[in-house]
Structures are given as structure tokens and as C-alpha cells.
CSV table of C-alpha atoms and ligand atoms in Angstrom, one decimal:
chain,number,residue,atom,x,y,z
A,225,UNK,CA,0.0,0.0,0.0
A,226,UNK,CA,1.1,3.6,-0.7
A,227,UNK,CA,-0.3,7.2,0.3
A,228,UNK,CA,-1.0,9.3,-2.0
A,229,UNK,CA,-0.5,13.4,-0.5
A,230,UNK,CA,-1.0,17.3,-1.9
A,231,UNK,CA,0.8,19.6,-0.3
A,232,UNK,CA,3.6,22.3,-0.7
A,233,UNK,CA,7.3,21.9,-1.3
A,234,UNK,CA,9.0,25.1,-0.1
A,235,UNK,CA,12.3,26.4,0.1
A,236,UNK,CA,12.2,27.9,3.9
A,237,UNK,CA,14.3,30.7,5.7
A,238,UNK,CA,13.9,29.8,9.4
A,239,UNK,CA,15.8,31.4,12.5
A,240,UNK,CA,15.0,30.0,15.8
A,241,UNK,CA,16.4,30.6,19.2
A,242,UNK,CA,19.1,28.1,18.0
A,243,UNK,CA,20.1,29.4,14.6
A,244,UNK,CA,19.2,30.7,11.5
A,245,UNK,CA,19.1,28.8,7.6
A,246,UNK,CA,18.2,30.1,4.7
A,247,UNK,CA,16.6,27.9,1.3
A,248,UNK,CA,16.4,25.5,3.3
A,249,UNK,CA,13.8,22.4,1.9
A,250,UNK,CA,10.4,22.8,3.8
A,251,UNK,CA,6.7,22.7,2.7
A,252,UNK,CA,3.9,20.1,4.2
A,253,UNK,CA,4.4,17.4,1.4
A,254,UNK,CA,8.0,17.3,2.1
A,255,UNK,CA,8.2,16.7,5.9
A,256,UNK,CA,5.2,14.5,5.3
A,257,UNK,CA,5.8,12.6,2.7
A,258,UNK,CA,9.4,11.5,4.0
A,259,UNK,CA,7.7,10.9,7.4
A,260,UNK,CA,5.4,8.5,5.7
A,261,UNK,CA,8.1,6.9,3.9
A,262,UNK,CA,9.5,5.2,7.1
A,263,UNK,CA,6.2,2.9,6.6
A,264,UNK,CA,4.8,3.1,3.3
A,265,UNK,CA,5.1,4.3,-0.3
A,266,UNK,CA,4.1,7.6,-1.3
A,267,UNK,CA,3.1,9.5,-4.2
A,268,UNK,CA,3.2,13.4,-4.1
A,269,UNK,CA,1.5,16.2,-6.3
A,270,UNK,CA,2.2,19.6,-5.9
A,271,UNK,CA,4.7,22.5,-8.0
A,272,UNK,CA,8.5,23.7,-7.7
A,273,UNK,CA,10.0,26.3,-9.3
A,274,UNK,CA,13.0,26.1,-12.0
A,275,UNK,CA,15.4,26.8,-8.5
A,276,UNK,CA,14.2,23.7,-7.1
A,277,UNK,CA,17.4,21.7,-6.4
A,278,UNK,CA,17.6,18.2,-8.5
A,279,UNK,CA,19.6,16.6,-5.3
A,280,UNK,CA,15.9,17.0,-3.4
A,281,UNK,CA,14.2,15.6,-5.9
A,282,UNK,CA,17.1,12.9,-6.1
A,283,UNK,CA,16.5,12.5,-2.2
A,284,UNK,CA,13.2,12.4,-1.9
A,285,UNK,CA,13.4,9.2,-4.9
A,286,UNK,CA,15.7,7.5,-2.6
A,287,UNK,CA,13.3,7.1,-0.1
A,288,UNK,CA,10.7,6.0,-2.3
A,289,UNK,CA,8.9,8.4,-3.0
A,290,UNK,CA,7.2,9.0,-6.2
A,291,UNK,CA,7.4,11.6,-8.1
A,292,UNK,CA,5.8,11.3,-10.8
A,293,UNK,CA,3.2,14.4,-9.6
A,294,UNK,CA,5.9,16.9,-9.0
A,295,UNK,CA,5.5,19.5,-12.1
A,296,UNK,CA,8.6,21.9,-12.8
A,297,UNK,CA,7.2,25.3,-13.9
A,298,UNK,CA,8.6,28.5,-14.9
A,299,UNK,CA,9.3,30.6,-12.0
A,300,UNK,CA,10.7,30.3,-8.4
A,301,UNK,CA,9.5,27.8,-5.8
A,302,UNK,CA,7.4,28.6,-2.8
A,303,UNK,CA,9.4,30.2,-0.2
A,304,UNK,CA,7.9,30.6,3.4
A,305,UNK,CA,10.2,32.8,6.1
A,306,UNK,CA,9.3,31.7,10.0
A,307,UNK,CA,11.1,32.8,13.0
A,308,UNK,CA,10.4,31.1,16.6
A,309,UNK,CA,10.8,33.0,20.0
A,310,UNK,CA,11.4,30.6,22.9
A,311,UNK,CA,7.8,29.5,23.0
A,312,UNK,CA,8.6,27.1,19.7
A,313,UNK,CA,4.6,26.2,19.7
A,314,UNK,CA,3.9,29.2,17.0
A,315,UNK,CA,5.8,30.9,14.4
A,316,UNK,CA,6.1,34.1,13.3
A,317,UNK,CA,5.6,34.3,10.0
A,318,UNK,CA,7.8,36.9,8.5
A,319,UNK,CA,6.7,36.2,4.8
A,320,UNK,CA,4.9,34.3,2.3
A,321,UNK,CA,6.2,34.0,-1.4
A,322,UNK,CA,3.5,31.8,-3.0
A,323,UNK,CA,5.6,31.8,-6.4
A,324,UNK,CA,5.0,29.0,-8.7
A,325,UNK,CA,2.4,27.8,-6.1
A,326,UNK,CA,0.2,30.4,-7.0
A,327,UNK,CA,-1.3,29.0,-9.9
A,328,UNK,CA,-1.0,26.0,-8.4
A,329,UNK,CA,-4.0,23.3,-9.7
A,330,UNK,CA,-3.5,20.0,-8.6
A,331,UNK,CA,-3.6,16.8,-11.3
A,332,UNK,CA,-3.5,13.6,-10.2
A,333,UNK,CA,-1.7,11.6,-12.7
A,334,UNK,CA,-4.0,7.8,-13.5
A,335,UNK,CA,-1.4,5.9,-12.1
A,336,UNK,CA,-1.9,7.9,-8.5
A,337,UNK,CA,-6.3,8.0,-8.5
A,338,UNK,CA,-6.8,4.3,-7.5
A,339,UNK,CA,-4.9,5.2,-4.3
A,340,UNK,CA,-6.6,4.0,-1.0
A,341,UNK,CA,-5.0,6.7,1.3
A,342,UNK,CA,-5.0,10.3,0.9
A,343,UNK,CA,-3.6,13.1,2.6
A,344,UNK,CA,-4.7,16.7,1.4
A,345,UNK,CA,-2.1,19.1,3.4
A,346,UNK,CA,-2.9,22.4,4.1
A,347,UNK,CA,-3.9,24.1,0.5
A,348,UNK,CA,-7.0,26.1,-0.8
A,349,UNK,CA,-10.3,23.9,0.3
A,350,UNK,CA,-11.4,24.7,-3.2
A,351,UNK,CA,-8.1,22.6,-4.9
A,352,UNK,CA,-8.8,20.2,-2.3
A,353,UNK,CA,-12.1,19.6,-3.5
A,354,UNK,CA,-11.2,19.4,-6.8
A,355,UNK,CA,-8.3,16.6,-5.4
A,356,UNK,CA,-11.2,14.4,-4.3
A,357,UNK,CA,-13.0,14.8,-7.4
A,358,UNK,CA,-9.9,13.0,-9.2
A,359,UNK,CA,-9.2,10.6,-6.9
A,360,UNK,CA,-11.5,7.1,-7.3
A,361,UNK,CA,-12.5,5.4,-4.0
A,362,UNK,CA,-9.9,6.0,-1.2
A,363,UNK,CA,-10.8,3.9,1.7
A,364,UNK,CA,-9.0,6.7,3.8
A,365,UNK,CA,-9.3,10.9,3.2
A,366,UNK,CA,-7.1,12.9,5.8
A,367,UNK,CA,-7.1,16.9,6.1
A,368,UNK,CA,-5.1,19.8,7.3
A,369,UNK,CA,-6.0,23.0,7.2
A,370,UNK,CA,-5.8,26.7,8.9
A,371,UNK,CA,-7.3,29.4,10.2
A,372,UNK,CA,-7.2,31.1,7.0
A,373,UNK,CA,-9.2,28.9,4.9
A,374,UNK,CA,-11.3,28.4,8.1
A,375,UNK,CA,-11.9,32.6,8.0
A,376,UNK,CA,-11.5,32.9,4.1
A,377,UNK,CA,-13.3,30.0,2.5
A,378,UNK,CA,-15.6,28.7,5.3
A,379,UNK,CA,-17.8,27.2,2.7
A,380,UNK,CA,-15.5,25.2,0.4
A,381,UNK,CA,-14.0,24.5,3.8
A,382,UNK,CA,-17.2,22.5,4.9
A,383,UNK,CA,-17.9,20.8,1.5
A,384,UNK,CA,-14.3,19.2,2.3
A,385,UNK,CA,-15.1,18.1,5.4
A,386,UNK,CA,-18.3,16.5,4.1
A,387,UNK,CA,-16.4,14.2,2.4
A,388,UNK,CA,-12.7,13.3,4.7
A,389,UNK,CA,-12.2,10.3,7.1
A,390,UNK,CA,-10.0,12.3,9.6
A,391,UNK,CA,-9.3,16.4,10.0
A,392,UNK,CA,-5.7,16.8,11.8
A,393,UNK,CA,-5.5,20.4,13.1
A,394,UNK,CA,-4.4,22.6,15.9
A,395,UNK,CA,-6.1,23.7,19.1
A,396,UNK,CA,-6.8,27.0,17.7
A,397,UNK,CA,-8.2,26.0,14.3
A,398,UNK,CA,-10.5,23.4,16.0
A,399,UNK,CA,-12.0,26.3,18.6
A,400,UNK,CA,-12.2,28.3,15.5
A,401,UNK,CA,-14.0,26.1,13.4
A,402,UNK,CA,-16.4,24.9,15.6
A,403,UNK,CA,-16.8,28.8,17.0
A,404,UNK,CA,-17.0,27.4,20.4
A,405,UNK,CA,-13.7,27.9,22.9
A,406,UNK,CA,-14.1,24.6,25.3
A,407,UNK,CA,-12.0,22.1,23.4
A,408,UNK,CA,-15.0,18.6,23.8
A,409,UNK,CA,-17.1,20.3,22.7
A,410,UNK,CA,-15.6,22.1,19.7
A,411,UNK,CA,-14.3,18.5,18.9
A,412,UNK,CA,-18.3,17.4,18.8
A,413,UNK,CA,-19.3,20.0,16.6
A,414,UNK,CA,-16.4,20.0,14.3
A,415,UNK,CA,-16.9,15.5,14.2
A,416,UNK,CA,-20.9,16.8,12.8
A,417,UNK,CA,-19.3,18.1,9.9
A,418,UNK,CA,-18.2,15.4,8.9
A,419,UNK,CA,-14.9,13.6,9.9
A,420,UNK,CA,-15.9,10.3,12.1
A,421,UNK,CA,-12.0,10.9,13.3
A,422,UNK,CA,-10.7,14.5,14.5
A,423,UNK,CA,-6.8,14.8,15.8
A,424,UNK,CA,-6.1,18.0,17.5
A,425,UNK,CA,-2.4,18.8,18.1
A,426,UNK,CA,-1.0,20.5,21.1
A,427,UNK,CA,2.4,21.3,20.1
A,428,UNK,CA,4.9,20.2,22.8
A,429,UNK,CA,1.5,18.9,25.1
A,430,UNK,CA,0.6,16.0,22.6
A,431,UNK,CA,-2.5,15.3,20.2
A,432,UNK,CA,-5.8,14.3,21.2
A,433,UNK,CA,-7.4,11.5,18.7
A,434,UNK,CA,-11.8,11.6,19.4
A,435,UNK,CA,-13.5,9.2,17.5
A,436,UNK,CA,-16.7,7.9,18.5
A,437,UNK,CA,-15.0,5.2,20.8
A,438,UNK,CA,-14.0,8.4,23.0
A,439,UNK,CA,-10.4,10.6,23.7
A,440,UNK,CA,-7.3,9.2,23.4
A,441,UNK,CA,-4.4,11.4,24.7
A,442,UNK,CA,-0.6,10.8,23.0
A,443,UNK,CA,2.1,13.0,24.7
A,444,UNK,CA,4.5,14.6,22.9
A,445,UNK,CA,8.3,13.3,23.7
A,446,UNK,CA,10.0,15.3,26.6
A,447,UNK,CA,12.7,16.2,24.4
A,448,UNK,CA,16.2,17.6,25.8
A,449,UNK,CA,17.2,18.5,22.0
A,450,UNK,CA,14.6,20.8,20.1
A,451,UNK,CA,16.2,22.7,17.1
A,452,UNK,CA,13.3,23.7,15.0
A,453,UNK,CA,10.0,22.8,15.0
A,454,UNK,CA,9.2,24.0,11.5
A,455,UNK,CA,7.2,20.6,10.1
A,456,UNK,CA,6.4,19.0,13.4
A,457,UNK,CA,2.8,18.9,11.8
A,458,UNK,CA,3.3,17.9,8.5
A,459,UNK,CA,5.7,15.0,9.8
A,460,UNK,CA,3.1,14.0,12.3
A,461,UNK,CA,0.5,13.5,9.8
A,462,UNK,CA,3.2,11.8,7.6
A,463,UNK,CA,4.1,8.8,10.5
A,464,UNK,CA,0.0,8.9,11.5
A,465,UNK,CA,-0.8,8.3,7.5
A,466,UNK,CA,2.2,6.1,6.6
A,467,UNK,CA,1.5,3.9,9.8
A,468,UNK,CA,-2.2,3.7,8.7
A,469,UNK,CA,-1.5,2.6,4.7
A,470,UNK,CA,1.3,0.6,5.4
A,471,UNK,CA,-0.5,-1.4,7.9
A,472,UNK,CA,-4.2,-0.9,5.7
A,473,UNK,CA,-6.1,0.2,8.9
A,474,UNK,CA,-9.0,0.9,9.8
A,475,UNK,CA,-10.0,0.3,13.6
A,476,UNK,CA,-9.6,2.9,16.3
A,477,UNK,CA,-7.0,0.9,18.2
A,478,UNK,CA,-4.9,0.9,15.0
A,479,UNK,CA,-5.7,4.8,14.8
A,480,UNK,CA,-4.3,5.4,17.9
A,481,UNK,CA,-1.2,3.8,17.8
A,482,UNK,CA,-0.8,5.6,14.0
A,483,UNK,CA,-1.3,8.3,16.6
A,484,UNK,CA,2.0,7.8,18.7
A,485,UNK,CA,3.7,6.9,15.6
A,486,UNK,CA,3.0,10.2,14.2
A,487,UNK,CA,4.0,11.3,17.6
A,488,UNK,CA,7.5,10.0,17.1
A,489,UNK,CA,8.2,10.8,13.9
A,490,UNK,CA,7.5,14.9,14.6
A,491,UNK,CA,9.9,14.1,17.7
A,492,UNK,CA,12.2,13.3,15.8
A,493,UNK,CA,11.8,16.1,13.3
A,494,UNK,CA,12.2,18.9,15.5
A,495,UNK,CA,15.4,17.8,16.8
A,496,UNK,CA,17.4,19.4,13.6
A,497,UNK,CA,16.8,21.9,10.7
A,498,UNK,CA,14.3,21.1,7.4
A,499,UNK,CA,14.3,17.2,7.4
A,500,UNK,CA,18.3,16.9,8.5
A,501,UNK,CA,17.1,14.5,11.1
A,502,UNK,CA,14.3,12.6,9.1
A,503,UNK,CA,16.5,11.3,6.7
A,504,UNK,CA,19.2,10.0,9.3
A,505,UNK,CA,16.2,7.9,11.0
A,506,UNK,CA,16.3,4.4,11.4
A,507,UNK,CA,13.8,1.8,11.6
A,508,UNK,CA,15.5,0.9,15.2
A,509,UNK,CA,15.1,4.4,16.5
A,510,UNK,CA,11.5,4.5,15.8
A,511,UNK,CA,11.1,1.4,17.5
A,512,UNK,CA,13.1,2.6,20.8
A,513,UNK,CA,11.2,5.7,21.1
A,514,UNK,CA,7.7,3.9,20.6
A,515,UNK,CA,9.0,2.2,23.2
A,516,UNK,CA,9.9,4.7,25.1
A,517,UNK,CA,6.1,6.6,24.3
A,518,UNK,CA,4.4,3.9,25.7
A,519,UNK,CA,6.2,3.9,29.1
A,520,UNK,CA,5.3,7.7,29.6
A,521,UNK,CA,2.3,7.0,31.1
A,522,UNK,CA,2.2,3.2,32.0
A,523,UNK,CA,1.3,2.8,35.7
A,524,UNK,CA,2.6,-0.7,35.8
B,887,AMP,P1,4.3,22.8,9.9
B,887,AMP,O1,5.3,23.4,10.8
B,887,AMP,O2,4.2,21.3,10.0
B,887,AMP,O3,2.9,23.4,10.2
B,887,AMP,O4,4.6,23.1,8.4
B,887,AMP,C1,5.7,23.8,8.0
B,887,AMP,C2,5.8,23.9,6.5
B,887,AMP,O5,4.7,24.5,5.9
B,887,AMP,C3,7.0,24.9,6.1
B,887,AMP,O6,8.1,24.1,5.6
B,887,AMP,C4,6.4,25.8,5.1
B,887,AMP,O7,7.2,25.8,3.9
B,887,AMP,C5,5.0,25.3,4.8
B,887,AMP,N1,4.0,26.4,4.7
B,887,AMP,C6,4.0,27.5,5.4
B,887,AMP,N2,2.9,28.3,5.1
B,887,AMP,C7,2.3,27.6,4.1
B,887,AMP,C8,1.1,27.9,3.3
B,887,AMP,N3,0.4,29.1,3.4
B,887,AMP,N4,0.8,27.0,2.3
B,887,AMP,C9,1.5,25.9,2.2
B,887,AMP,N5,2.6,25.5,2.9
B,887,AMP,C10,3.0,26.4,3.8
């Protein structure tokens, strides 16, 4: 099985308490799509710019990644600029160059719309919608998105929803969306929009899976070594998705261990610049710091 995700590939400038890059790779289908690879193939679709370097592309192919999506147009790639105070749970976003992802208009190649699992990263609901027209029966649909789409686009917003398995957001889009501040019961009323799965991530506090079987609560790893957290999202949805397709599941408990999988790969993430520390992971490691999840808060 494979996973088949839309997203951005950016070039990044990001300073953080603990240094400062420049062009660095970034964007959602990046982190995630190398997060996912640790379990499963995966497909991308989404845009670089004629300054994209060839050794990412060659990268991401080492890792099995497909991409066969990827379209090369004139002009320069996305570029995102971030900077983190010591609170590394929000960015500052000093500036957005959409670039070649502009005109961006997703196509899903024939080879990619038989795909069972689907992750539509944070991108206009309206090209999202337009994602899920192309793509045939996916068993699984999972969804980022942010408070701008949530403010801008509330309505193609909700015709997405309509139609996904699982919406992964933040604390803050969740309270938004559901236009109600206590978190249960903004979970509720986002669920009724359509998503029989919601994930709401809490930064360095953890993510909280409700399903109709209840809360499940995943900490984050207390982590001595945090570099830059820029794709602790997109990475988590990467190990949550990979973990799912790679393991074709579809029962809560195998959601919520996708859930502390996704937990450790954004742990891991965070612990270097772009995906420095992704693409040093191995297979052991994972398996150590699963370990190591699961004793957090055993009582035995
Ligand atoms: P995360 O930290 O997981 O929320 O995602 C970080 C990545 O998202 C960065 O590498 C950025 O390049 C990318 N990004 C930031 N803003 C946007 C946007 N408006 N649309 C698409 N991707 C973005």
C-alpha cells in the first residue's frame, strides 16, 4: 500500500532561538511525505519552481517516493520565512512568497487516482475539493487546514469536510471552526461536519485522537534537544498516514497507535533543521522511542 498526499514543497528561511538557515527544503508534502516513507510508499502532487534543487528531488526518490506528480514550472518555488521566539509552539511568519504555487492546480496523474489513502495538506479547500473529485474510491481521506481557509473559505472548507475520514489540526483551528472555545465540545461539533475521526495537536502537550470510541491522549516526547519545530505537523501526519497505509487500517486501536507513531516521527523532526534528522532515522530508532512513548504514562 502507498499514500497518496497534496501539499507544498518550499524552500524555507527559518531562524529559531538556536540558529538561522536560509533555502532551506520545507513545505507540508516534504516533511510528510518522508515521514510516511518510514512505513509506506508515497506519491506526491504539488509544484517547484526552476530553482528547485535536482539533489531534493534525487532524495526524496531515494526514499521511495514518487514523483511522478511533481510539475517543474517557470518561475521560483514557494518560499515561506518563519522565525520562533522561545515558545517554539507558534511561528512568526515573516513572509509568504507563493511563487510557482500560486497558480497551483493539482492533477492527479492515472497511475496515483486508485490510491486507498490520501492526505490533502494544508492548500485552498477549493483545490482540495477538486483533489477528491480526481481521486476514485480511497478507503481513507485525511485533512489539514488553517485558520485562514477556516476565515477565508468557510464554505468550500465545509464541503471538504463533508467528504474526509480524519481532520488533523491545531487547538486554535479546532476552537475556530467549531466557533465554540471549550475544546470537547468544539471536537463534537467539528466531528458533525463530517470527519468520524478529529486529531487536535497540542504542540509540545501532545494530540488528542476523538473518534466515537472516545479521547485518546498521545504525549509529545519530553525532548532535551529541540532545534526547529518547522514541520512538526506535516511530519506528524506523515508517520499517523504512513503507519495507517502501510498497515491498511481501519480500527480505532490501529488509529491510535498511527497516533503515537506520528508522535514520534515529529519528535524526531524537530530535533534538527528542514528534514536533516528525518533522513538520518532508522527503523531501530523509531522502535526505541515507541517504546519509550508507551512507558510515559504506564502505571505498571
Ligand atoms: P508545519 O510546521 O508542519 O505546520 O509546516 C511547515 C511547512 O509548511 C513549512 O516548511 C512551510 O514551507 C510550509 N508552509 C507555510 N505556510 C504555508 C502555506 N500558506 N501553504 C502551504 N505551505 C505552507
Amino acid at each position: 500500500m502507498s499514500v497518496l498526499v497534496v501539499g507544498s514543497i518550499a524552500l524555507d528561511d527559518i531562524e529559531t532561538p538556536f540558529g538561522k538557515r536560509e533555502g532551506i527544503l520545507g513545505g507540508s508534502a516534504s516533511y510528510f511525505s518522508i515521514a510516511a516513507s518510514n512505513f509506506t510508499g508515497v506519491k506526491i502532487v504539488a509544484v517547484v519552481g526552476e530553482d528547485f534543487p535536482d539533489d531534493h528531488l534525487k532524495m526524496f526518490e531515494s526514499y521511495n517516493i514518487n514523483l511522478h506528480g511533481v510539475k517543474k514550472a517557470q518561475g521560483k518555488t514557494f518560499r515561506w520565512q518563519g522565525r520562533y521566539g522561545y515558545d517554539l509552539n507558534e511561528p512568526l511568519t515573516l513572509g509568504t512568497y507563493l511563487n510557482v504555487f500560486e497558480t497551483f492546480d493539482p492533477v492527479i496523474p492515472d497511475d496515483y487516482s486508485q490510491e486507498d489513502y490520501v492526505f490533502l495538506a494544508n492548500i485552498d479547500p477549493e483545490l482540495q475539493l477538486n483533489v477528491l473529485d480526481q481521486v476514485k474510491a480511497p478507503k481513507v481521506v485525511a485533512l489539514d487546514t488553517m485558520n485562514y481557509w477556516i476565515e477565508n473559505k468557510p464554505l468550500e472548507l465545509k464541503k471538504v469536510l463533508e467528504r474526509v475520514n480524519v481532520l488533523i489540526v491545531n487547538d486554535s483551528e479546532t476552537r475556530e471552526l467549531a466557533k465554540e472555545p471549550r475544546i470537547t465540545r468544539a471536537a463534537r461539533i467539528v466531528m458533525d461536519m463530517g470527519p468520524e475521526v478529529l486529531i487536535v495537536k497540542r504542540g509540545e502537550y501532545g494530540a488528542l485522537l476523538f473518534s466515537r470510541d472516545g479521547i485518546f491522549w498521545a504525549p509529545s516526547y519530553p525532548l532535551e534537544e529541540v532545534v526547529d519545530p518547522t514541520g512538526a505537523g506535516d511530519s506528524f501526519a506523515g508517520g499517523f498516514m504512513g503507519y495507517i497505509a502501510g498497515n491498511e487500517i481501519q480500527d480505532i486501536v490501529g488509529f491510535k497507535k498511527a497516533v503515537v507513531h506520528g508522535s514520534v516521527i515529529a519528535s524526531f523532526t524537530v530535533e534538527d533543521f528542514s528534514v536533516d534528522r528525518l533522513v538520518l532515522l532508522k527503523k531501530e530508532e523509531i522502535e526505541t522511542r515507541y517504546q519509550a512513548f508507551l512507558k510515559l504514562s504506564n502505571l505498571d
